[in-house]
PDB file of C-alpha atoms in Angstrom:
ATOM      1  CA  MET V 170     -34.788  71.797  86.540  1.00 45.00           C
ATOM      2  CA  SER V 171     -33.872  69.916  83.377  1.00 48.00           C
ATOM      3  CA  GLU V 172     -35.750  70.346  80.110  1.00 47.00           C
ATOM      4  CA  LYS V 173     -38.448  67.817  79.332  1.00 48.00           C
ATOM      5  CA  ARG V 174     -37.536  64.900  77.073  1.00 46.00           C
ATOM      6  CA  THR V 175     -39.930  63.025  74.847  1.00 53.00           C
ATOM      7  CA  ASP V 176     -37.837  59.927  74.092  1.00 76.00           C
ATOM      8  CA  ALA V 177     -36.454  57.161  76.254  1.00 88.00           C
ATOM      9  CA  ARG V 178     -33.037  57.978  77.586  1.00 95.00           C
ATOM     10  CA  ASN V 179     -30.220  55.728  78.716  1.00 95.00           C
ATOM     11  CA  VAL V 180     -28.163  56.320  81.826  1.00 95.00           C
ATOM     12  CA  ARG V 181     -24.888  54.433  82.229  1.00 96.00           C
ATOM     13  CA  THR V 182     -23.629  53.867  85.770  1.00 95.00           C
ATOM     14  CA  GLY V 183     -21.662  51.194  87.588  1.00 93.00           C
ATOM     15  CA  GLY V 184     -21.347  49.023  84.500  1.00 95.00           C
ATOM     16  CA  HIS V 185     -25.103  48.921  83.910  1.00 96.00           C
ATOM     17  CA  THR V 186     -27.362  50.786  81.517  1.00 96.00           C
ATOM     18  CA  VAL V 187     -30.696  52.032  82.855  1.00 97.00           C
ATOM     19  CA  ARG V 188     -33.279  52.866  80.209  1.00 97.00           C
ATOM     20  CA  VAL V 189     -35.549  55.643  81.408  1.00 97.00           C
ATOM     21  CA  SER V 190     -38.843  55.356  79.544  1.00 97.00           C
ATOM     22  CA  ARG V 191     -41.197  58.307  79.204  1.00 96.00           C
ATOM     23  CA  PRO V 192     -38.806  60.649  81.006  1.00 97.00           C
ATOM     24  CA  GLU V 193     -41.211  63.538  80.381  1.00 97.00           C
ATOM     25  CA  LYS V 194     -43.985  61.863  82.406  1.00 97.00           C
ATOM     26  CA  GLU V 195     -45.048  64.281  85.148  1.00 97.00           C
ATOM     27  CA  LEU V 196     -45.049  62.453  88.473  1.00 98.00           C
ATOM     28  CA  PHE V 197     -45.777  65.660  90.413  1.00 98.00           C
ATOM     29  CA  PRO V 198     -48.057  67.439  87.915  1.00 97.00           C
ATOM     30  CA  ASP V 199     -48.755  70.499  90.050  1.00 97.00           C
ATOM     31  CA  ASP V 200     -45.013  71.103  90.353  1.00 98.00           C
ATOM     32  CA  GLY V 201     -43.947  70.083  86.859  1.00 98.00           C
ATOM     33  CA  ILE V 202     -41.603  67.437  88.276  1.00 98.00           C
ATOM     34  CA  THR V 203     -41.037  64.626  85.802  1.00 98.00           C
ATOM     35  CA  LYS V 204     -39.711  61.101  85.983  1.00 98.00           C
ATOM     36  CA  TRP V 205     -36.454  62.406  84.530  1.00 98.00           C
ATOM     37  CA  ASP V 206     -36.230  64.920  87.357  1.00 98.00           C
ATOM     38  CA  LEU V 207     -36.706  62.078  89.858  1.00 98.00           C
ATOM     39  CA  VAL V 208     -33.955  60.049  88.173  1.00 98.00           C
ATOM     40  CA  GLU V 209     -31.605  63.041  88.176  1.00 98.00           C
ATOM     41  CA  TYR V 210     -32.368  63.715  91.826  1.00 98.00           C
ATOM     42  CA  TYR V 211     -31.620  60.178  92.961  1.00 98.00           C
ATOM     43  CA  ARG V 212     -28.424  60.169  90.911  1.00 98.00           C
ATOM     44  CA  SER V 213     -27.365  63.417  92.641  1.00 97.00           C
ATOM     45  CA  VAL V 214     -27.926  61.993  96.156  1.00 97.00           C
ATOM     46  CA  SER V 215     -26.731  58.456  95.457  1.00 97.00           C
ATOM     47  CA  ARG V 216     -23.566  58.810  97.562  1.00 96.00           C
ATOM     48  CA  ARG V 217     -25.746  59.746 100.541  1.00 96.00           C
ATOM     49  CA  ILE V 218     -28.691  57.404 100.112  1.00 98.00           C
ATOM     50  CA  ILE V 219     -27.008  54.192  98.928  1.00 98.00           C
ATOM     51  CA  PRO V 220     -25.224  53.635 102.290  1.00 96.00           C
ATOM     52  CA  GLN V 221     -28.643  54.012 103.953  1.00 97.00           C
ATOM     53  CA  LEU V 222     -30.214  51.394 101.663  1.00 98.00           C
ATOM     54  CA  ARG V 223     -27.403  48.912 101.110  1.00 98.00           C
ATOM     55  CA  GLY V 224     -28.236  45.390 102.236  1.00 98.00           C
ATOM     56  CA  ARG V 225     -31.810  46.243 103.262  1.00 98.00           C
ATOM     57  CA  PRO V 226     -35.032  44.779 101.894  1.00 98.00           C
ATOM     58  CA  LEU V 227     -37.247  47.495 100.448  1.00 98.00           C
ATOM     59  CA  MET V 228     -40.892  48.251 100.013  1.00 98.00           C
ATOM     60  CA  MET V 229     -41.345  50.292  96.847  1.00 98.00           C
ATOM     61  CA  GLU V 230     -43.901  53.096  96.831  1.00 98.00           C
ATOM     62  CA  ARG V 231     -44.610  53.430  93.125  1.00 98.00           C
ATOM     63  CA  HIS V 232     -46.715  56.110  91.441  1.00 98.00           C
ATOM     64  CA  PRO V 233     -46.941  55.146  87.745  1.00 96.00           C
ATOM     65  CA  ASP V 234     -49.839  57.588  87.213  1.00 96.00           C
ATOM     66  CA  GLY V 235     -48.235  60.372  89.227  1.00 97.00           C
ATOM     67  CA  ILE V 236     -48.859  61.216  92.865  1.00 98.00           C
ATOM     68  CA  GLY V 237     -52.505  61.987  92.148  1.00 95.00           C
ATOM     69  CA  GLY V 238     -53.153  58.390  91.089  1.00 94.00           C
ATOM     70  CA  LYS V 239     -53.429  55.228  93.120  1.00 94.00           C
ATOM     71  CA  PRO V 240     -50.048  54.238  94.582  1.00 96.00           C
ATOM     72  CA  LEU V 241     -48.606  50.750  94.382  1.00 97.00           C
ATOM     73  CA  MET V 242     -47.063  49.672  97.694  1.00 97.00           C
ATOM     74  CA  GLN V 243     -44.986  46.842  96.298  1.00 97.00           C
ATOM     75  CA  LYS V 244     -42.879  44.348  98.246  1.00 97.00           C
ATOM     76  CA  ASN V 245     -42.272  41.633  95.656  1.00 96.00           C
ATOM     77  CA  ALA V 246     -39.722  42.269  92.924  1.00 97.00           C
ATOM     78  CA  PRO V 247     -41.428  41.693  89.550  1.00 96.00           C
ATOM     79  CA  ASP V 248     -39.978  39.014  87.281  1.00 96.00           C
ATOM     80  CA  TYR V 249     -39.132  41.599  84.616  1.00 97.00           C
ATOM     81  CA  PHE V 250     -36.647  43.442  86.843  1.00 98.00           C
ATOM     82  CA  PRO V 251     -33.089  43.017  85.455  1.00 97.00           C
ATOM     83  CA  ASP V 252     -30.955  40.178  86.778  1.00 97.00           C
ATOM     84  CA  TRP V 253     -28.436  42.676  88.143  1.00 97.00           C
ATOM     85  CA  VAL V 254     -31.014  44.045  90.601  1.00 98.00           C
ATOM     86  CA  ARG V 255     -30.307  42.196  93.827  1.00 98.00           C
ATOM     87  CA  ARG V 256     -33.137  40.266  95.477  1.00 98.00           C
ATOM     88  CA  ALA V 257     -33.577  38.854  98.968  1.00 98.00           C
ATOM     89  CA  VAL V 258     -36.096  36.081  99.603  1.00 98.00           C
ATOM     90  CA  LEU V 259     -37.413  36.430 103.146  1.00 98.00           C
ATOM     91  CA  PRO V 260     -40.099  34.617 105.110  1.00 96.00           C
ATOM     92  CA  LYS V 261     -43.511  36.012 105.886  1.00 94.00           C
ATOM     93  CA  GLU V 262     -46.490  34.419 107.561  1.00 92.00           C
ATOM     94  CA  GLY V 263     -47.622  31.627 105.284  1.00 93.00           C
ATOM     95  CA  GLY V 264     -44.943  32.104 102.637  1.00 96.00           C
ATOM     96  CA  GLU V 265     -42.092  34.266 101.467  1.00 97.00           C
ATOM     97  CA  VAL V 266     -41.440  37.572  99.717  1.00 98.00           C
ATOM     98  CA  THR V 267     -38.768  38.383  97.156  1.00 98.00           C
ATOM     99  CA  HIS V 268     -37.658  41.906  98.062  1.00 98.00           C
ATOM    100  CA  VAL V 269     -35.507  44.307  96.095  1.00 98.00           C
ATOM    101  CA  VAL V 270     -32.236  45.271  97.786  1.00 98.00           C
ATOM    102  CA  CYS V 271     -30.724  48.527  96.530  1.00 98.00           C
ATOM    103  CA  ASP V 272     -26.941  48.212  96.747  1.00 98.00           C
ATOM    104  CA  ASN V 273     -25.880  50.538  93.933  1.00 98.00           C
ATOM    105  CA  THR V 274     -26.787  53.614  91.919  1.00 98.00           C
ATOM    106  CA  ALA V 275     -27.984  51.627  88.902  1.00 98.00           C
ATOM    107  CA  THR V 276     -30.647  49.901  91.004  1.00 98.00           C
ATOM    108  CA  LEU V 277     -31.693  53.216  92.540  1.00 98.00           C
ATOM    109  CA  LEU V 278     -32.133  54.790  89.099  1.00 98.00           C
ATOM    110  CA  TYR V 279     -33.939  51.731  87.789  1.00 98.00           C
ATOM    111  CA  LEU V 280     -36.425  52.012  90.651  1.00 98.00           C
ATOM    112  CA  ALA V 281     -36.924  55.702  89.815  1.00 98.00           C
ATOM    113  CA  ASP V 282     -37.683  54.688  86.226  1.00 98.00           C
ATOM    114  CA  GLN V 283     -40.316  52.352  87.683  1.00 98.00           C
ATOM    115  CA  ALA V 284     -41.879  55.458  89.276  1.00 98.00           C
ATOM    116  CA  CYS V 285     -40.724  54.359  92.734  1.00 98.00           C
ATOM    117  CA  VAL V 286     -40.939  57.781  94.312  1.00 98.00           C
ATOM    118  CA  THR V 287     -40.177  56.590  97.849  1.00 98.00           C
ATOM    119  CA  PRO V 288     -38.013  53.648  98.924  1.00 98.00           C
ATOM    120  CA  HIS V 289     -39.136  52.423 102.339  1.00 98.00           C
ATOM    121  CA  ARG V 290     -36.381  50.420 104.019  1.00 98.00           C
ATOM    122  CA  TRP V 291     -36.413  47.671 106.609  1.00 98.00           C
ATOM    123  CA  LEU V 292     -34.769  48.400 109.948  1.00 98.00           C
ATOM    124  CA  SER V 293     -32.711  45.241 109.526  1.00 98.00           C
ATOM    125  CA  ARG V 294     -30.513  43.867 106.767  1.00 98.00           C
ATOM    126  CA  ALA V 295     -31.283  40.901 104.582  1.00 98.00           C
ATOM    127  CA  ASP V 296     -28.491  38.740 106.001  1.00 98.00           C
ATOM    128  CA  ARG V 297     -29.928  38.950 109.553  1.00 98.00           C
ATOM    129  CA  PRO V 298     -33.532  40.030 109.074  1.00 98.00           C
ATOM    130  CA  ASP V 299     -34.583  39.321 112.676  1.00 98.00           C
ATOM    131  CA  HIS V 300     -31.863  41.538 114.170  1.00 98.00           C
ATOM    132  CA  PRO V 301     -32.318  45.259 113.434  1.00 98.00           C
ATOM    133  CA  ASP V 302     -29.494  47.744 113.216  1.00 98.00           C
ATOM    134  CA  ARG V 303     -31.871  50.686 113.526  1.00 98.00           C
ATOM    135  CA  LEU V 304     -34.389  51.643 116.221  1.00 98.00           C
ATOM    136  CA  VAL V 305     -36.911  54.352 115.344  1.00 98.00           C
ATOM    137  CA  PHE V 306     -39.056  56.705 117.386  1.00 98.00           C
ATOM    138  CA  ASP V 307     -41.667  58.170 115.019  1.00 98.00           C
ATOM    139  CA  LEU V 308     -42.842  61.589 116.188  1.00 98.00           C
ATOM    140  CA  ASP V 309     -45.855  63.076 114.391  1.00 96.00           C
ATOM    141  CA  PRO V 310     -47.609  66.256 115.513  1.00 95.00           C
ATOM    142  CA  PRO V 311     -50.760  65.798 117.601  1.00 93.00           C
ATOM    143  CA  SER V 312     -52.420  68.642 115.696  1.00 85.00           C
ATOM    144  CA  SER V 313     -51.951  70.623 112.499  1.00 79.00           C
ATOM    145  CA  GLY V 314     -50.177  73.942 112.214  1.00 78.00           C
ATOM    146  CA  GLU V 315     -47.069  75.407 113.837  1.00 79.00           C
ATOM    147  CA  SER V 316     -48.121  74.522 117.367  1.00 86.00           C
ATOM    148  CA  GLY V 317     -48.355  70.857 116.419  1.00 93.00           C
ATOM    149  CA  PHE V 318     -44.859  70.784 114.957  1.00 96.00           C
ATOM    150  CA  GLU V 319     -43.527  72.686 117.963  1.00 96.00           C
ATOM    151  CA  GLU V 320     -44.666  69.710 120.046  1.00 97.00           C
ATOM    152  CA  VAL V 321     -42.608  67.479 117.764  1.00 98.00           C
ATOM    153  CA  ARG V 322     -39.509  69.653 118.279  1.00 97.00           C
ATOM    154  CA  TRP V 323     -40.031  69.679 122.038  1.00 98.00           C
ATOM    155  CA  THR V 324     -40.473  65.907 122.126  1.00 98.00           C
ATOM    156  CA  ALA V 325     -37.427  65.275 119.936  1.00 98.00           C
ATOM    157  CA  ARG V 326     -35.276  67.242 122.400  1.00 98.00           C
ATOM    158  CA  ARG V 327     -36.585  65.149 125.324  1.00 98.00           C
ATOM    159  CA  CYS V 328     -36.186  61.921 123.382  1.00 98.00           C
ATOM    160  CA  CYS V 329     -32.558  62.721 122.510  1.00 98.00           C
ATOM    161  CA  GLY V 330     -31.990  63.800 126.108  1.00 98.00           C
ATOM    162  CA  LEU V 331     -33.204  60.448 127.439  1.00 98.00           C
ATOM    163  CA  LEU V 332     -31.084  58.585 124.905  1.00 98.00           C
ATOM    164  CA  GLY V 333     -28.101  60.569 126.139  1.00 97.00           C
ATOM    165  CA  GLU V 334     -28.866  59.476 129.701  1.00 98.00           C
ATOM    166  CA  LEU V 335     -28.852  55.893 128.434  1.00 98.00           C
ATOM    167  CA  GLY V 336     -25.570  56.279 126.569  1.00 97.00           C
ATOM    168  CA  LEU V 337     -27.100  56.106 123.086  1.00 97.00           C
ATOM    169  CA  PRO V 338     -26.892  58.513 120.146  1.00 96.00           C
ATOM    170  CA  GLY V 339     -30.055  59.863 118.559  1.00 97.00           C
ATOM    171  CA  LEU V 340     -29.968  60.671 114.848  1.00 98.00           C
ATOM    172  CA  LEU V 341     -32.615  63.170 113.785  1.00 98.00           C
ATOM    173  CA  MET V 342     -34.385  63.307 110.436  1.00 98.00           C
ATOM    174  CA  THR V 343     -37.305  65.213 108.988  1.00 98.00           C
ATOM    175  CA  THR V 344     -39.668  62.695 107.425  1.00 98.00           C
ATOM    176  CA  GLY V 345     -40.746  64.879 104.513  1.00 98.00           C
ATOM    177  CA  SER V 346     -44.303  64.197 105.668  1.00 97.00           C
ATOM    178  CA  ARG V 347     -45.555  65.428 109.059  1.00 96.00           C
ATOM    179  CA  GLY V 348     -42.919  64.918 111.724  1.00 98.00           C
ATOM    180  CA  LEU V 349     -39.467  63.726 112.727  1.00 98.00           C
ATOM    181  CA  HIS V 350     -37.731  60.404 113.248  1.00 98.00           C
ATOM    182  CA  VAL V 351     -35.256  59.815 116.041  1.00 98.00           C
ATOM    183  CA  ILE V 352     -33.040  56.908 114.979  1.00 98.00           C
ATOM    184  CA  VAL V 353     -30.671  54.845 117.132  1.00 98.00           C
ATOM    185  CA  PRO V 354     -27.957  52.753 115.374  1.00 98.00           C
ATOM    186  CA  LEU V 355     -27.693  49.246 116.817  1.00 98.00           C
ATOM    187  CA  ASP V 356     -25.103  46.461 116.694  1.00 98.00           C
ATOM    188  CA  ARG V 357     -27.581  43.762 115.503  1.00 98.00           C
ATOM    189  CA  ARG V 358     -27.132  41.576 118.576  1.00 98.00           C
ATOM    190  CA  ALA V 359     -30.671  42.112 119.886  1.00 98.00           C
ATOM    191  CA  ASP V 360     -33.693  40.695 118.050  1.00 98.00           C
ATOM    192  CA  PHE V 361     -36.792  42.681 117.167  1.00 98.00           C
ATOM    193  CA  ASP V 362     -38.724  41.616 120.260  1.00 98.00           C
ATOM    194  CA  THR V 363     -35.931  42.936 122.484  1.00 98.00           C
ATOM    195  CA  VAL V 364     -35.551  46.172 120.520  1.00 98.00           C
ATOM    196  CA  ARG V 365     -39.293  46.853 120.432  1.00 98.00           C
ATOM    197  CA  SER V 366     -39.572  46.208 124.168  1.00 98.00           C
ATOM    198  CA  PHE V 367     -36.709  48.605 124.867  1.00 98.00           C
ATOM    199  CA  ALA V 368     -38.216  51.292 122.640  1.00 98.00           C
ATOM    200  CA  ARG V 369     -41.612  50.941 124.299  1.00 98.00           C
ATOM    201  CA  ASP V 370     -40.087  51.083 127.795  1.00 98.00           C
ATOM    202  CA  ALA V 371     -38.165  54.238 126.847  1.00 98.00           C
ATOM    203  CA  ALA V 372     -41.342  55.785 125.446  1.00 98.00           C
ATOM    204  CA  ASP V 373     -43.243  54.820 128.604  1.00 98.00           C
ATOM    205  CA  LEU V 374     -40.620  56.593 130.727  1.00 98.00           C
ATOM    206  CA  LEU V 375     -40.828  59.749 128.597  1.00 98.00           C
ATOM    207  CA  ALA V 376     -44.618  59.695 128.818  1.00 98.00           C
ATOM    208  CA  ALA V 377     -44.430  59.212 132.601  1.00 97.00           C
ATOM    209  CA  ARG V 378     -42.114  62.214 132.854  1.00 97.00           C
ATOM    210  CA  HIS V 379     -44.457  64.399 130.776  1.00 97.00           C
ATOM    211  CA  PRO V 380     -47.949  62.908 131.126  1.00 97.00           C
ATOM    212  CA  ASP V 381     -49.669  66.133 130.097  1.00 97.00           C
ATOM    213  CA  ARG V 382     -47.868  66.279 126.716  1.00 97.00           C
ATOM    214  CA  LEU V 383     -46.836  62.735 125.764  1.00 98.00           C
ATOM    215  CA  THR V 384     -48.548  59.350 125.527  1.00 97.00           C
ATOM    216  CA  THR V 385     -47.964  55.792 124.366  1.00 97.00           C
ATOM    217  CA  GLU V 386     -51.701  55.245 123.869  1.00 95.00           C
ATOM    218  CA  PRO V 387     -52.191  53.867 120.337  1.00 92.00           C
ATOM    219  CA  ARG V 388     -55.900  54.799 120.197  1.00 92.00           C
ATOM    220  CA  LYS V 389     -56.338  58.378 119.007  1.00 92.00           C
ATOM    221  CA  ALA V 390     -59.504  58.815 121.034  1.00 91.00           C
ATOM    222  CA  ASN V 391     -57.532  58.277 124.240  1.00 92.00           C
ATOM    223  CA  ARG V 392     -54.614  60.606 123.507  1.00 94.00           C
ATOM    224  CA  ARG V 393     -56.451  63.794 124.493  1.00 92.00           C
ATOM    225  CA  GLY V 394     -54.274  66.057 122.359  1.00 93.00           C
ATOM    226  CA  ARG V 395     -50.974  64.593 123.535  1.00 96.00           C
ATOM    227  CA  LEU V 396     -48.197  63.582 121.162  1.00 97.00           C
ATOM    228  CA  TYR V 397     -48.074  59.841 120.528  1.00 97.00           C
ATOM    229  CA  LEU V 398     -44.637  58.250 120.978  1.00 98.00           C
ATOM    230  CA  ASP V 399     -44.842  55.728 118.153  1.00 98.00           C
ATOM    231  CA  THR V 400     -42.463  52.767 118.460  1.00 98.00           C
ATOM    232  CA  GLN V 401     -44.462  50.297 116.371  1.00 97.00           C
ATOM    233  CA  ARG V 402     -42.113  50.396 113.398  1.00 97.00           C
ATOM    234  CA  ASN V 403     -39.625  48.379 115.437  1.00 98.00           C
ATOM    235  CA  ALA V 404     -40.848  44.999 114.244  1.00 98.00           C
ATOM    236  CA  TYR V 405     -39.976  42.399 111.626  1.00 98.00           C
ATOM    237  CA  ALA V 406     -40.829  43.489 108.058  1.00 97.00           C
ATOM    238  CA  GLN V 407     -41.912  46.983 109.135  1.00 98.00           C
ATOM    239  CA  THR V 408     -40.382  49.816 107.146  1.00 98.00           C
ATOM    240  CA  ALA V 409     -39.462  53.476 107.469  1.00 98.00           C
ATOM    241  CA  VAL V 410     -38.730  56.091 104.841  1.00 98.00           C
ATOM    242  CA  SER V 411     -35.068  56.224 103.911  1.00 98.00           C
ATOM    243  CA  PRO V 412     -32.985  59.326 104.530  1.00 98.00           C
ATOM    244  CA  TYR V 413     -33.041  61.391 101.307  1.00 98.00           C
ATOM    245  CA  GLY V 414     -36.167  59.582 100.109  1.00 98.00           C
ATOM    246  CA  VAL V 415     -38.677  61.724  98.182  1.00 98.00           C
ATOM    247  CA  ARG V 416     -42.228  61.762  99.517  1.00 98.00           C
ATOM    248  CA  ALA V 417     -45.264  61.572  97.245  1.00 98.00           C
ATOM    249  CA  LYS V 418     -46.629  64.924  98.321  1.00 98.00           C
ATOM    250  CA  PRO V 419     -46.972  68.322  96.636  1.00 98.00           C
ATOM    251  CA  GLY V 420     -43.585  69.965  96.222  1.00 98.00           C
ATOM    252  CA  ALA V 421     -41.747  66.609  96.416  1.00 98.00           C
ATOM    253  CA  PRO V 422     -40.470  67.008 100.004  1.00 98.00           C
ATOM    254  CA  VAL V 423     -37.454  64.941 101.019  1.00 98.00           C
ATOM    255  CA  ALA V 424     -36.689  63.079 104.254  1.00 98.00           C
ATOM    256  CA  THR V 425     -33.592  64.944 105.420  1.00 98.00           C
ATOM    257  CA  PRO V 426     -31.028  64.276 108.174  1.00 98.00           C
ATOM    258  CA  ILE V 427     -30.564  67.182 110.597  1.00 98.00           C
ATOM    259  CA  ASP V 428     -28.500  67.825 113.700  1.00 95.00           C
ATOM    260  CA  ALA V 429     -29.873  68.573 117.145  1.00 95.00           C
ATOM    261  CA  GLY V 430     -29.092  72.282 116.880  1.00 95.00           C
ATOM    262  CA  GLU V 431     -31.530  72.616 113.991  1.00 97.00           C
ATOM    263  CA  LEU V 432     -34.428  71.817 116.305  1.00 97.00           C
ATOM    264  CA  ASP V 433     -34.141  75.454 117.390  1.00 96.00           C
ATOM    265  CA  ASP V 434     -34.407  76.763 113.819  1.00 96.00           C
ATOM    266  CA  PRO V 435     -37.807  78.489 113.480  1.00 93.00           C
ATOM    267  CA  GLU V 436     -37.832  77.589 109.776  1.00 95.00           C
ATOM    268  CA  LEU V 437     -37.641  73.847 110.460  1.00 97.00           C
ATOM    269  CA  ARG V 438     -40.615  71.836 109.208  1.00 97.00           C
ATOM    270  CA  ALA V 439     -41.091  68.195 108.338  1.00 97.00           C
ATOM    271  CA  ASP V 440     -41.242  69.137 104.651  1.00 97.00           C
ATOM    272  CA  ARG V 441     -38.706  71.958 104.684  1.00 97.00           C
ATOM    273  CA  TRP V 442     -36.409  70.438 102.029  1.00 98.00           C
ATOM    274  CA  THR V 443     -37.594  69.250  98.651  1.00 98.00           C
ATOM    275  CA  LEU V 444     -36.247  67.534  95.561  1.00 98.00           C
ATOM    276  CA  ARG V 445     -35.382  70.995  94.224  1.00 97.00           C
ATOM    277  CA  THR V 446     -33.763  72.427  97.354  1.00 97.00           C
ATOM    278  CA  VAL V 447     -32.102  69.589  99.272  1.00 97.00           C
ATOM    279  CA  GLY V 448     -28.977  69.904  97.128  1.00 93.00           C
ATOM    280  CA  GLU V 449     -27.809  72.682  99.440  1.00 88.00           C
ATOM    281  CA  ARG V 450     -27.523  70.048 102.204  1.00 91.00           C
ATOM    282  CA  LEU V 451     -25.309  67.605 100.328  1.00 93.00           C
ATOM    283  CA  ALA V 452     -22.008  69.342 100.979  1.00 90.00           C
ATOM    284  CA  ASP V 453     -22.322  68.655 104.697  1.00 90.00           C
ATOM    285  CA  ASP V 454     -23.738  65.502 106.282  1.00 92.00           C
ATOM    286  CA  PRO V 455     -25.133  66.306 109.764  1.00 94.00           C
ATOM    287  CA  TRP V 456     -24.848  62.663 110.796  1.00 94.00           C
ATOM    288  CA  ALA V 457     -21.132  62.611 109.981  1.00 88.00           C
ATOM    289  CA  ARG V 458     -20.593  64.685 113.138  1.00 85.00           C
ATOM    290  CA  THR V 459     -22.179  61.939 115.281  1.00 84.00           C
ATOM    291  CA  ASP V 460     -20.767  58.578 116.256  1.00 84.00           C
ATOM    292  CA  THR V 461     -23.071  56.347 114.220  1.00 88.00           C
ATOM    293  CA  ARG V 462     -21.514  52.973 114.989  1.00 93.00           C
ATOM    294  CA  GLY V 463     -24.017  50.342 116.083  1.00 97.00           C
ATOM    295  CA  ARG V 464     -24.588  50.202 119.835  1.00 97.00           C
ATOM    296  CA  SER V 465     -25.489  47.390 122.176  1.00 98.00           C
ATOM    297  CA  LEU V 466     -28.717  47.686 124.161  1.00 98.00           C
ATOM    298  CA  ARG V 467     -27.407  45.606 127.065  1.00 97.00           C
ATOM    299  CA  GLY V 468     -26.075  48.490 129.164  1.00 98.00           C
ATOM    300  CA  PRO V 469     -28.805  50.958 128.130  1.00 98.00           C
ATOM    301  CA  ARG V 470     -31.500  48.432 129.116  1.00 98.00           C
ATOM    302  CA  GLU V 471     -30.070  48.221 132.638  1.00 98.00           C
ATOM    303  CA  ARG V 472     -29.789  52.006 132.898  1.00 98.00           C
ATOM    304  CA  LEU V 473     -33.353  52.421 131.612  1.00 98.00           C
ATOM    305  CA  LYS V 474     -34.613  49.937 134.195  1.00 97.00           C
ATOM    306  CA  ARG V 475     -32.873  51.825 137.023  1.00 97.00           C
ATOM    307  CA  LEU V 476     -34.251  55.170 135.816  1.00 97.00           C
ATOM    308  CA  ALA V 477     -37.790  53.805 135.608  1.00 94.00           C
ATOM    309  CA  GLU V 478     -37.565  52.272 139.086  1.00 94.00           C
ATOM    310  CA  GLY V 479     -36.105  55.461 140.530  1.00 92.00           C
ATOM    311  CA  GLU V 480     -38.835  57.636 139.016  1.00 87.00           C
ATOM    312  CA  GLY V 481     -41.735  55.240 139.506  1.00 71.00           C
TER     313      GLY V 481
END
């Protein structure tokens, strides 16, 4: 961990100068993690996280008073942001929103200076906002403790298994919060309605295969201890935490890509890696060993339909 600094400090990167004000400000006071530490972290992972953010509208989760204060969940880019920070003006019901788009390290570090602990990214890119290139299954434990996370591991294996039957890759990531994400790269030909329908149909098939352990019931009272297969992020303007994003939780856990073999690691937890420890993962990208090119849903939709009819 770097020593604390009392004065503003300039960081030069990509032809831009980022002024880090109050670098000694503790954003994670119980852990002694400062704004400067956050800036240094995001600079260290920039080659991993920038490709995951590039071209995507963001929602900024800012904690100017530290993680113990009230967070600012900010969509609009303030007027005072530098001109070199890219914006994307996108429609919303009754108006429009000017989102930040993080295409380079300077923007990433500027956001860290603004106490943006977590960048939450859209599942689509700004040039075709209605056509996602990511599909997400959000798997959170149905209960606390090791048994709850074991249900997440078990479900992630079945989810990846079904995707394999459909001819789709499943990229796994700890969320840094409670569970795992299973992410499918898409070719941006299908719109959100089509993608969400596919995700829900896949979740319905998994729940039908394992009705005692899985459910697509959104109401907690009706889940009866089963793990909820959450596909609701697959919609226009919905966001998900970015790979390598820091979470505003004690210890500063980090959303971290993993490979399928790590589901069997007894040490795996949603918050296993933190701002201080994730550096050990940077030498090897688990997703680099998977074909991550965007896939069409046309064939998988037909295969999913046949599976559901055959098992119904």
